[in-house]
Amino acid sequence: MAAPKPAHKGVTPPISMAMPTAKELGMNDALVDELKRQNNFETPAETERRMKVLSIFQRVAVEFVKTVMSKKGNIPQSMINAAGGKIYTYGSYRLGVYGPGSDIDTLVVAPREVSRDDFFETFPSILEKHSPPGAIEELTPVPEAFVPIIKLEYSGISIDLIFASLAVASVPTNMTLKDNTLLRGLDDRTLRSVNGTRVTDEILELVPQPKVFRTALRTVKLWAKRRAIYSNVMGFPGGVAWAMLVARVCQLYPQAAAAVVVGKVFRLMSSWAWPQPVLLKEIESGPLQVRVWNPAIYHGDRYHLMPIITPAYPSMCATHNISHSTKDSILRELRRGGDLVDKIYAGQLAWKDLFERHTFFTSDFKYYLSVVSSSRTKEAQLLWSGLVESKVRLLVSDLDHDELISCARPYIEGFERVHRCSSEEEIDAVIRGDLRYQAKDIKTETTEMTNDPKHNAAAAGENIDVKPESGAPKVMINGTEHATIYSTTYYIGLQLSQQAKKLDISWATNKFKDICTQWQSFNPELNDLHVIHTRNFDLPDDVFKQGELKPTRPKKKAVKKESPQNGTNTKRKVSAEDEKQGHEDLVLKKVHCRYKQVFGGHVNATGER
C-alpha cells in the first residue's frame, strides 16, 4: 500500500505554522507600498494590453499550425482542423512578478507534423498578417541559440518566443505540459524549450500561498538586482533560482506574510548547510534516458557549491555556475539583508533602505580587472562580447584558486562603449582599454539594457557565423575619416589576502584568453581581448550612477617628522588602518609591476604584441 501524501508542501514539514501578527501585517502593507514606489507594478491598463497581445498570439499559433499542416499535402482535413496549437508563458510573467517593461517569455507548442524550421520560416509572416499595422516594431530570429528564439517588440511589449513540437496529433487549448510522457522523443533543444514552462508551473503548484510568494519574490528580485547578485551567466542565481529559494521558504512558513518570508529568506539561506541542495519536492525519475541531478552518480554535480534544484523532471541544478567568490558575496549580501530587515522591524530603518544600490564600484574594492573585448564591427562585437561574457566566470573560478586572492567578484553587466579613431595607433589604444577616443554623442549602455538576442545566444555558447568585413566602418568628423570600434568591458573586483606580497595571475589570464579565442566564430581580423589592472580611482565615470562618489587617489601619509626643538626625527603613531593601507599600497606596487610584465606588452587575443 502506497504511503499517504503529506499534508504539507515540500520535502520537510514546516518550521512554523504561525499566523501573521497585526504588526507583521502592517509591515507587509508597508512593503507593498514601497514596491509600488519603486515602480515594481505595472498599471491594470498595461496588464490588459499584455493579455490582448497574448490572445493575438494564440490565434496566430492555431493559424500557423493549420497553414503548415495544409502545405504538407497528405494530412486529412479533419486532422488539420483538430490539430490546435497553444501559447504557454513562463518566467516572470507566468509567476506573476512582472513589472513595467518586463518581457513576456512565451512558448508556442505544436503537434508532431510541425517542425522548428516551419516555426522560423512561417510563424513571422502569419503573425504579420494577423497584426495591426506597425504592431511588429522589431523581429529578430535566432535559430542557432541554445534555446532557439524569435525576439520581438510587439505593440511596445518585448516578447521572447520559443517553440516546441510534441509527439502528439493535436495540442488543444486545455492541454497542460505536466505529463512527463509528453517529453518522449524530444531533442535537447525542444526539451529545454518545454522545461521553462514546466518548471514555472511546478513552482506555482508547490507554494502554499501564491499571493504571498509573489510579493516576497518581487522583493527579493528587486533587492538582488540592486545588490548586483542577479545573473546566472556571471555566477549568481538567476530569476528561476531566486524564485525557488523564495518558494522553499514559503513552504517552511506556509502561513507567514510576505514581509516575514523576506526576512526568513535572508536568515535561512545565509545559514543554510550548503552544499545541501534546496529542493521543492523529491527528485523524481521519468521515462527518458536523460541526466537528472544526482551527485551520488555524477561526479560534476558534487562540485556545485549552492545547488538549487528545479522541481520539474528532469531535475537540474539552476546554480551550477556559482563560484567560491560569488558564493561568499551572496552569503554576505544575505546576511546584510537580514540585518536590515531586523532594523526595519525595529523601526530603525524603512523598506526603501533594503533596496539601496550596491557599492561594487564606489567602495567594495580597491583593485579591479577590466576585461576588455572589442571588435571592428557592431555585429561582430555583439557575438564576441557574448562569448567573452560567458567565459568570465571561468576566469573568476581560476582566480579563486589563487591563495593570494581572497575574493574575485564579477560585476553582473558589461559596459558597451563606442569609439571613433583616426589612426591605427588610436585603434590600438582603444582595444587596450583607452577611453580617450570614446564617442561623446553615444551613451554607454550595459548589456542588460541592450539585451540583444544575438549577444545572449553567444553568451549561451552558441556558434553563430559572422561574415568578415574589411576593417572598421568609417565616419567623417570635421573632414577627417574615423574608424568606429565597439568595446564591451566586464569588471572583476579583487580583494587580496594579507599575506600577498606579489601577485602573478598571468597563468589565469592566458588560460582565459586561450579559451575565448578557441571559439569557432572568433575572427582575429575583427576581435581583440585584453585584461587590464585598474585601481578604483581610475574607474571610468560611466560606471557610476548620478550622486555616487567616485573613489579618489589616496594621499601619501607622512610617517617621519623632524622636531623643531632638538632636530631629531620623531615618528607619527601608525594606526592599524595605516598599517593596512601600507600593506595594500605595497601589494599594489607589486601587482602593478607584475601586471606591467604580463600586460605591459599588451598581448592581445591573437597572441601578438
XYZ file of C-alpha atoms in Angstrom:
609
model
C 0.000 0.000 0.000
C 1.385 3.400 -1.012
C 2.292 5.809 1.768
C -0.163 8.704 2.137
C 0.961 12.024 0.733
C 1.995 14.563 3.394
C -0.401 17.430 4.062
C 2.412 19.962 3.740
C 4.199 21.115 0.594
C 7.918 20.481 0.445
C 10.390 17.761 1.342
C 10.213 18.505 5.089
C 7.456 19.655 7.466
C 7.052 23.409 8.042
C 9.206 25.157 10.630
C 6.272 27.267 11.806
C 2.541 27.350 11.137
C 2.112 30.649 12.986
C -0.387 33.114 11.554
C 0.751 36.709 10.911
C 0.516 39.168 13.788
C -1.026 42.600 13.428
C 2.459 44.127 13.343
C 3.591 41.756 10.612
C 0.530 42.562 8.509
C 1.293 46.244 8.932
C 4.892 45.671 7.866
C 3.588 43.756 4.857
C 1.371 46.667 3.813
C 4.359 48.999 4.129
C 6.432 46.655 1.962
C 3.809 46.586 -0.802
C 3.598 50.390 -0.688
C 7.367 50.617 -1.078
C 7.340 48.201 -4.014
C 4.799 50.468 -5.683
C 7.018 53.489 -5.041
C 9.871 51.535 -6.612
C 7.698 51.175 -9.762
C 7.612 47.399 -9.364
C 3.990 47.008 -10.507
C 2.521 47.957 -13.852
C -0.895 49.546 -14.275
C -4.051 47.466 -14.920
C -4.232 49.012 -18.388
C -0.733 47.748 -19.201
C -1.611 44.279 -17.934
C -4.756 44.294 -20.073
C -2.637 45.209 -23.090
C -0.398 42.196 -22.429
C -3.430 39.906 -22.311
C -4.714 41.254 -25.625
C -1.338 40.690 -27.255
C -1.222 37.119 -25.963
C -4.716 36.477 -27.340
C -3.481 37.594 -30.766
C -0.531 35.216 -30.473
C -2.872 32.369 -29.533
C -4.928 32.917 -32.697
C -1.744 33.115 -34.737
C -0.471 29.852 -33.214
C -3.600 27.992 -34.336
C -3.480 29.533 -37.820
C 0.255 28.763 -38.068
C -0.316 25.067 -37.302
C -3.135 24.831 -39.846
C -1.109 26.581 -42.534
C 1.945 24.358 -42.104
C -0.063 21.131 -41.967
C -2.110 22.132 -45.030
C 1.103 22.577 -47.026
C 2.214 19.038 -46.195
C -0.396 17.785 -48.668
C -1.007 14.335 -47.218
C -2.831 15.148 -43.981
C -6.630 14.754 -43.776
C -8.554 17.984 -43.272
C -10.162 16.571 -40.142
C -6.703 16.193 -38.539
C -5.757 19.714 -39.601
C -8.921 21.162 -38.063
C -8.294 19.311 -34.786
C -4.519 19.973 -34.629
C -4.842 23.058 -32.449
C -1.719 24.823 -31.214
C -1.232 26.687 -27.966
C 0.663 29.568 -26.389
C 2.199 28.999 -22.934
C 4.001 31.568 -20.810
C 6.818 31.060 -18.337
C 9.320 33.137 -16.370
C 8.363 36.327 -14.552
C 5.087 36.794 -16.427
C 3.819 33.311 -15.607
C 4.981 33.664 -11.991
C 3.087 36.944 -11.727
C 6.079 39.084 -10.760
C 6.407 41.174 -13.922
C 6.595 44.946 -13.927
C 6.759 47.863 -16.364
C 8.894 46.937 -19.360
C 9.173 43.240 -18.453
C 9.467 40.682 -21.229
C 6.830 38.030 -21.813
C 8.538 34.655 -22.131
C 6.303 32.693 -24.484
C 6.295 29.118 -25.768
C 4.473 28.016 -28.930
C 3.539 24.308 -28.822
C 2.515 22.433 -31.972
C 1.823 18.779 -32.904
C 4.409 16.452 -34.422
C 3.786 17.452 -38.053
C 5.089 20.992 -37.421
C 8.875 21.448 -37.130
C 11.172 24.058 -35.708
C 12.167 25.044 -39.240
C 8.482 25.610 -40.022
C 8.295 27.896 -36.990
C 11.152 30.142 -38.098
C 10.051 30.150 -41.747
C 6.292 30.586 -41.394
C 5.290 31.971 -37.997
C 6.627 35.550 -38.559
C 4.658 36.040 -41.805
C 1.410 34.762 -40.273
C 1.955 36.981 -37.238
C 2.398 39.972 -39.524
C -0.768 39.068 -41.417
C -2.871 38.989 -38.241
C -1.327 42.061 -36.572
C -2.398 45.711 -36.742
C -0.168 47.914 -38.927
C 3.017 48.871 -37.094
C 2.452 46.437 -34.202
C 5.637 44.499 -35.005
C 8.316 47.055 -34.234
C 11.288 44.683 -34.338
C 11.699 40.962 -35.024
C 14.966 39.042 -34.663
C 15.054 35.267 -35.188
C 17.977 33.412 -33.579
C 17.550 29.758 -34.622
C 21.124 28.881 -33.557
C 20.582 29.839 -29.901
C 20.899 27.389 -27.002
C 17.125 27.690 -26.866
C 16.117 28.766 -30.424
C 14.178 32.007 -30.163
C 12.398 34.785 -32.018
C 12.787 38.034 -30.115
C 10.382 40.823 -30.990
C 8.895 44.110 -29.894
C 5.134 43.978 -30.335
C 2.951 46.986 -29.545
C 5.577 48.225 -27.103
C 5.953 44.844 -25.351
C 9.122 42.746 -25.510
C 8.332 39.113 -26.300
C 10.699 36.152 -26.336
C 9.105 33.462 -28.473
C 10.332 29.861 -28.418
C 8.913 26.713 -29.973
C 8.307 23.044 -29.224
C 6.850 20.296 -31.380
C 5.452 17.414 -29.316
C 4.899 13.834 -30.446
C 1.122 14.248 -30.353
C -1.577 14.555 -33.030
C -3.150 17.682 -31.541
C -2.495 20.406 -28.969
C -5.869 21.514 -27.542
C -6.152 24.765 -25.575
C -6.807 22.878 -22.329
C -3.626 20.833 -22.591
C -1.016 21.154 -19.821
C 2.649 20.160 -20.060
C 2.748 18.389 -16.694
C 2.660 14.840 -18.098
C 6.232 13.514 -18.300
C 5.319 11.211 -21.197
C 4.969 14.312 -23.397
C 8.760 14.550 -23.274
C 9.269 11.304 -25.180
C 11.101 11.718 -28.465
C 12.108 15.350 -27.899
C 15.580 16.546 -28.834
C 17.645 18.524 -26.324
C 16.626 21.933 -27.659
C 12.925 21.106 -27.565
C 13.290 19.645 -24.073
C 14.901 22.877 -22.889
C 12.128 24.895 -24.531
C 9.382 22.923 -22.771
C 11.201 22.836 -19.447
C 10.837 26.574 -18.772
C 7.043 26.326 -18.630
C 7.109 23.039 -16.716
C 9.417 24.458 -14.010
C 7.385 27.639 -13.617
C 4.108 25.723 -13.328
C 5.599 23.355 -10.746
C 6.852 26.250 -8.610
C 3.380 27.790 -8.513
C 1.835 24.451 -7.556
C 4.340 23.913 -4.748
C 3.873 27.206 -2.861
C 1.139 27.317 -0.185
C 0.023 30.923 -0.851
C 0.788 32.221 -4.373
C -0.015 35.838 -3.437
C 2.461 35.781 -0.547
C 5.038 34.098 -2.758
C 4.679 36.732 -5.474
C 5.103 39.686 -3.120
C 8.122 38.092 -1.436
C 9.666 37.212 -4.791
C 9.174 40.728 -6.133
C 11.022 41.993 -3.069
C 13.906 39.537 -3.279
C 14.368 40.008 -7.036
C 14.476 43.790 -6.730
C 16.904 43.520 -3.819
C 19.162 41.037 -5.658
C 19.334 43.245 -8.750
C 20.120 46.349 -6.686
C 22.860 44.457 -4.833
C 24.321 43.104 -8.126
C 23.898 39.408 -7.299
C 21.354 38.522 -10.008
C 22.959 36.897 -13.061
C 23.241 33.223 -13.858
C 25.888 33.711 -16.551
C 28.151 35.612 -14.118
C 27.883 33.031 -11.357
C 24.963 34.335 -9.293
C 21.400 32.999 -9.011
C 19.135 33.939 -11.909
C 15.394 34.547 -11.827
C 14.360 30.890 -11.569
C 16.861 30.173 -8.780
C 15.720 33.132 -6.666
C 12.115 32.043 -7.242
C 12.900 28.565 -5.934
C 14.657 29.943 -2.845
C 11.630 32.085 -2.005
C 9.271 29.179 -2.734
C 11.181 26.923 -0.334
C 10.916 29.459 2.477
C 7.193 29.816 1.735
C 6.891 26.053 2.223
C 8.661 26.268 5.584
C 6.486 29.187 6.774
C 3.203 28.468 4.953
C 1.039 30.937 6.909
C 3.527 33.798 7.061
C 3.078 37.211 5.490
C 5.375 38.173 2.615
C 7.289 40.638 4.822
C 8.132 37.765 7.159
C 9.092 35.447 4.299
C 11.583 38.035 3.007
C 13.372 38.181 6.347
C 13.373 34.381 6.592
C 14.903 34.098 3.106
C 17.852 36.183 4.275
C 18.360 34.404 7.583
C 17.618 30.858 6.494
C 19.586 30.877 3.250
C 22.615 32.683 4.726
C 22.913 29.888 7.310
C 21.876 27.011 5.022
C 24.111 23.925 5.209
C 25.460 24.362 1.678
C 26.087 22.319 -0.430
C 22.944 20.638 0.848
C 20.545 21.195 -2.052
C 17.423 23.328 -1.925
C 14.540 21.125 -3.101
C 10.868 21.979 -3.517
C 9.959 18.299 -3.918
C 11.688 14.962 -4.062
C 13.647 14.428 -7.258
C 11.605 12.145 -9.485
C 12.575 9.632 -12.124
C 10.977 9.611 -15.547
C 10.654 7.937 -18.930
C 13.728 9.455 -20.608
C 17.357 8.416 -20.818
C 18.472 11.875 -19.730
C 20.693 13.149 -16.960
C 18.956 14.079 -13.708
C 20.877 15.938 -10.995
C 22.454 13.335 -8.726
C 25.818 13.901 -7.006
C 25.912 10.238 -5.983
C 26.176 9.266 -9.661
C 27.591 12.288 -11.486
C 30.980 13.479 -10.277
C 30.469 17.022 -11.597
C 27.316 17.518 -9.515
C 29.399 17.122 -6.338
C 31.175 20.394 -7.094
C 28.032 22.534 -7.100
C 28.519 24.962 -4.213
C 24.939 26.192 -3.764
C 22.703 23.664 -5.557
C 19.124 24.831 -6.130
C 17.298 22.070 -7.979
C 14.443 22.555 -10.440
C 11.278 20.660 -9.451
C 10.165 19.504 -12.911
C 11.527 16.311 -14.438
C 14.331 16.103 -15.482
C 15.591 17.989 -12.423
C 18.676 20.141 -12.963
C 20.840 22.452 -10.869
C 19.918 26.071 -11.635
C 23.050 27.416 -9.919
C 25.911 25.324 -11.310
C 27.804 28.498 -12.309
C 28.311 29.727 -8.733
C 31.979 30.063 -7.710
C 33.586 30.342 -4.280
C 33.811 34.138 -4.568
C 30.259 34.615 -5.835
C 29.001 32.268 -3.106
C 30.787 34.364 -0.468
C 29.299 37.520 -1.998
C 25.781 36.045 -1.995
C 26.044 34.940 1.633
C 27.453 38.315 2.679
C 24.574 40.111 0.977
C 22.019 37.722 2.520
C 23.418 38.421 5.999
C 23.345 42.141 5.317
C 19.754 41.848 4.104
C 18.795 40.007 7.281
C 20.366 42.729 9.426
C 18.466 45.415 7.512
C 15.125 43.623 7.893
C 15.734 43.307 11.632
C 16.267 47.063 11.813
C 13.186 47.675 9.666
C 11.080 45.670 12.113
C 12.685 47.582 14.988
C 11.640 50.877 13.386
C 15.239 51.996 12.817
C 15.052 51.760 9.015
C 12.402 51.697 6.281
C 11.846 49.196 3.464
C 13.438 51.603 0.989
C 16.776 51.032 2.736
C 16.664 47.381 1.705
C 16.749 48.412 -1.956
C 19.803 50.646 -1.671
C 22.118 50.258 -4.665
C 25.272 48.178 -4.392
C 28.696 49.693 -3.697
C 30.643 47.477 -6.117
C 32.378 50.428 -7.749
C 32.205 53.053 -5.011
C 33.739 51.282 -2.003
C 33.817 47.477 -2.193
C 37.189 47.075 -3.903
C 40.454 48.914 -4.461
C 41.610 46.724 -7.316
C 39.767 45.548 -10.403
C 40.405 43.550 -13.516
C 38.924 45.154 -16.618
C 38.183 42.504 -19.238
C 38.003 44.496 -22.480
C 36.506 42.765 -25.512
C 36.414 44.780 -28.727
C 35.542 44.394 -32.385
C 35.709 46.420 -35.562
C 32.043 45.940 -36.424
C 28.914 46.119 -34.282
C 27.642 42.731 -35.453
C 30.924 41.045 -34.609
C 31.022 42.696 -31.183
C 27.529 41.511 -30.243
C 28.699 37.925 -30.608
C 32.270 38.314 -29.372
C 31.218 40.158 -26.208
C 28.575 37.498 -25.578
C 31.188 34.756 -25.818
C 33.592 36.614 -23.515
C 30.765 37.241 -21.048
C 30.007 33.520 -20.909
C 33.649 32.769 -20.020
C 34.257 35.443 -17.353
C 33.047 33.030 -14.671
C 35.828 30.605 -15.711
C 38.417 33.327 -15.115
C 36.809 34.046 -11.738
C 36.934 30.359 -10.845
C 40.653 30.198 -11.642
C 41.328 33.350 -9.607
C 39.535 31.687 -6.695
C 42.265 29.052 -6.671
C 44.975 31.675 -6.085
C 45.641 31.766 -2.335
C 46.733 35.402 -2.583
C 43.244 36.455 -3.764
C 40.565 36.309 -1.083
C 37.737 37.378 -3.395
C 37.233 37.771 -7.151
C 33.721 39.085 -7.702
C 32.451 39.820 -11.221
C 30.021 42.631 -11.907
C 26.766 41.337 -13.382
C 26.729 43.524 -16.525
C 29.140 44.555 -19.236
C 29.572 48.188 -20.300
C 29.188 48.776 -24.029
C 31.065 51.732 -25.499
C 31.606 53.126 -28.980
C 34.889 54.765 -30.016
C 35.977 56.772 -33.039
C 39.614 56.592 -34.049
C 41.520 58.497 -36.725
C 44.585 56.230 -36.842
C 45.722 52.679 -36.215
C 47.583 53.960 -33.156
C 44.317 55.212 -31.683
C 42.592 51.926 -32.523
C 45.421 50.078 -30.799
C 44.955 52.237 -27.708
C 41.182 51.673 -27.625
C 41.391 47.885 -27.798
C 43.737 48.076 -24.787
C 41.147 49.930 -22.728
C 41.923 53.576 -23.528
C 38.734 55.681 -23.336
C 40.102 58.945 -24.723
C 38.520 58.259 -28.105
C 35.083 57.253 -26.869
C 32.271 58.795 -28.922
C 30.803 61.618 -26.832
C 27.456 61.552 -28.630
C 26.771 57.861 -27.902
C 25.858 56.980 -24.342
C 27.459 53.993 -22.636
C 24.937 51.194 -22.197
C 25.037 47.966 -20.226
C 24.447 44.544 -21.738
C 21.307 44.285 -19.607
C 19.943 47.480 -21.158
C 20.542 46.392 -24.753
C 19.523 42.754 -24.114
C 20.479 41.800 -27.663
C 19.331 38.284 -28.672
C 22.475 37.525 -30.686
C 24.689 38.623 -27.807
C 22.641 36.431 -25.470
C 22.903 33.472 -27.854
C 26.681 33.795 -27.919
C 26.699 34.134 -24.125
C 24.987 30.734 -24.060
C 27.954 29.317 -26.001
C 26.326 29.056 -29.412
C 28.375 29.399 -32.598
C 26.933 31.995 -34.948
C 28.762 32.794 -38.145
C 29.990 36.338 -38.670
C 30.902 37.490 -42.143
C 34.298 39.223 -42.067
C 34.249 42.859 -43.081
C 37.207 44.862 -44.306
C 38.196 46.974 -41.329
C 36.111 49.141 -39.076
C 33.232 51.196 -40.518
C 34.314 54.732 -41.384
C 32.658 58.036 -40.489
C 33.683 61.600 -41.365
C 34.217 64.037 -38.466
C 35.366 67.574 -39.275
C 36.690 66.396 -42.612
C 38.732 63.554 -41.077
C 37.928 59.905 -41.624
C 37.402 57.973 -38.385
C 37.055 54.243 -37.778
C 34.401 53.041 -35.325
C 35.444 50.498 -32.688
C 32.964 48.744 -30.401
C 34.003 47.551 -26.957
C 32.366 45.805 -24.005
C 34.147 45.794 -20.651
C 33.471 43.410 -17.780
C 34.795 44.239 -14.317
C 36.036 41.846 -11.643
C 36.616 43.264 -8.160
C 39.658 41.820 -6.374
C 40.380 41.562 -2.669
C 43.907 40.446 -1.806
C 44.822 38.307 1.168
C 47.010 39.753 3.920
C 49.950 37.506 3.034
C 50.042 38.799 -0.558
C 53.467 40.255 -1.330
C 53.348 39.786 -5.075
C 50.695 38.610 -7.490
C 51.159 36.771 -10.751
C 47.898 35.778 -12.449
C 49.308 35.525 -15.946
C 48.513 31.808 -15.979
C 44.820 32.552 -15.340
C 44.539 35.363 -17.866
C 46.428 33.430 -20.545
C 44.175 30.433 -20.000
C 41.129 32.707 -20.226
C 42.410 34.209 -23.462
C 43.040 30.769 -24.927
C 39.533 29.582 -24.042
C 37.924 32.633 -25.641
C 39.953 32.516 -28.838
C 39.142 28.833 -29.340
C 35.561 29.885 -30.042
C 34.591 28.717 -33.506
C 33.400 32.175 -34.558
C 36.493 34.015 -33.276
C 37.938 36.171 -36.049
C 41.363 37.784 -35.445
C 40.556 40.278 -38.208
C 37.663 41.597 -36.115
C 38.077 40.684 -32.455
C 40.505 41.621 -29.677
C 40.711 40.824 -25.968
C 42.711 42.446 -23.163
C 42.718 42.120 -19.389
C 43.820 45.263 -17.584
C 44.562 46.077 -13.952
C 42.504 49.077 -12.796
C 42.624 50.930 -9.480
C 39.297 52.131 -8.067
C 40.170 55.798 -8.638
C 40.871 55.025 -12.313
C 37.434 53.525 -12.999
C 35.551 55.285 -15.830
C 32.920 57.828 -14.851
C 30.180 55.952 -16.704
C 30.157 53.025 -14.252
C 28.841 55.369 -11.544
C 25.245 56.473 -11.173
C 24.298 60.102 -10.596
C 25.021 61.036 -6.987
C 27.574 58.273 -6.400
C 31.038 59.341 -5.266
C 33.926 58.066 -7.334
C 36.925 56.936 -5.246
C 39.823 59.356 -5.239
C 43.528 58.686 -5.280
C 44.716 58.382 -1.641
C 47.173 60.979 -0.438
C 50.539 59.779 0.754
C 50.840 59.880 4.535
C 53.988 61.237 6.089
C 55.485 58.815 8.564
C 58.513 60.823 9.775
C 58.522 64.363 11.072
C 61.553 66.411 12.206
C 61.217 68.019 15.625
C 61.999 71.751 15.513
C 63.193 71.707 19.138
C 66.032 69.199 19.025
C 66.354 68.385 15.329
C 65.622 64.704 15.881
C 63.217 62.644 13.851
C 60.005 61.570 15.548
C 57.595 59.037 14.136
C 53.893 59.723 13.974
C 51.920 56.958 15.617
C 50.885 54.445 12.967
C 47.377 53.110 13.397
C 46.116 49.687 12.364
C 44.382 51.360 9.429
C 47.690 52.932 8.365
C 49.385 49.542 8.530
C 46.622 48.049 6.400
C 46.912 50.886 3.882
C 50.686 50.468 3.793
C 50.316 46.746 3.157
C 47.828 47.323 0.354
C 49.983 50.004 -1.246
C 52.934 47.630 -1.155
C 50.836 44.908 -2.734
C 49.571 47.347 -5.341
C 53.135 48.215 -6.267
C 53.987 44.547 -6.645
C 50.761 43.878 -8.521
C 51.297 46.828 -10.821
C 54.848 45.783 -11.636
C 53.781 42.252 -12.352
C 50.858 43.417 -14.454
C 53.259 45.584 -16.359
C 55.238 42.447 -17.104
C 52.147 40.449 -18.006
C 50.132 43.104 -19.805
C 52.703 45.832 -20.433
C 53.477 44.274 -23.783
C 49.725 44.157 -24.350
C 49.421 40.583 -25.527
C 46.164 40.633 -27.443
C 43.759 37.812 -28.171
C 45.743 36.696 -31.188
C 48.963 36.336 -29.206
C 50.581 39.328 -30.941
C 52.334 42.154 -29.113
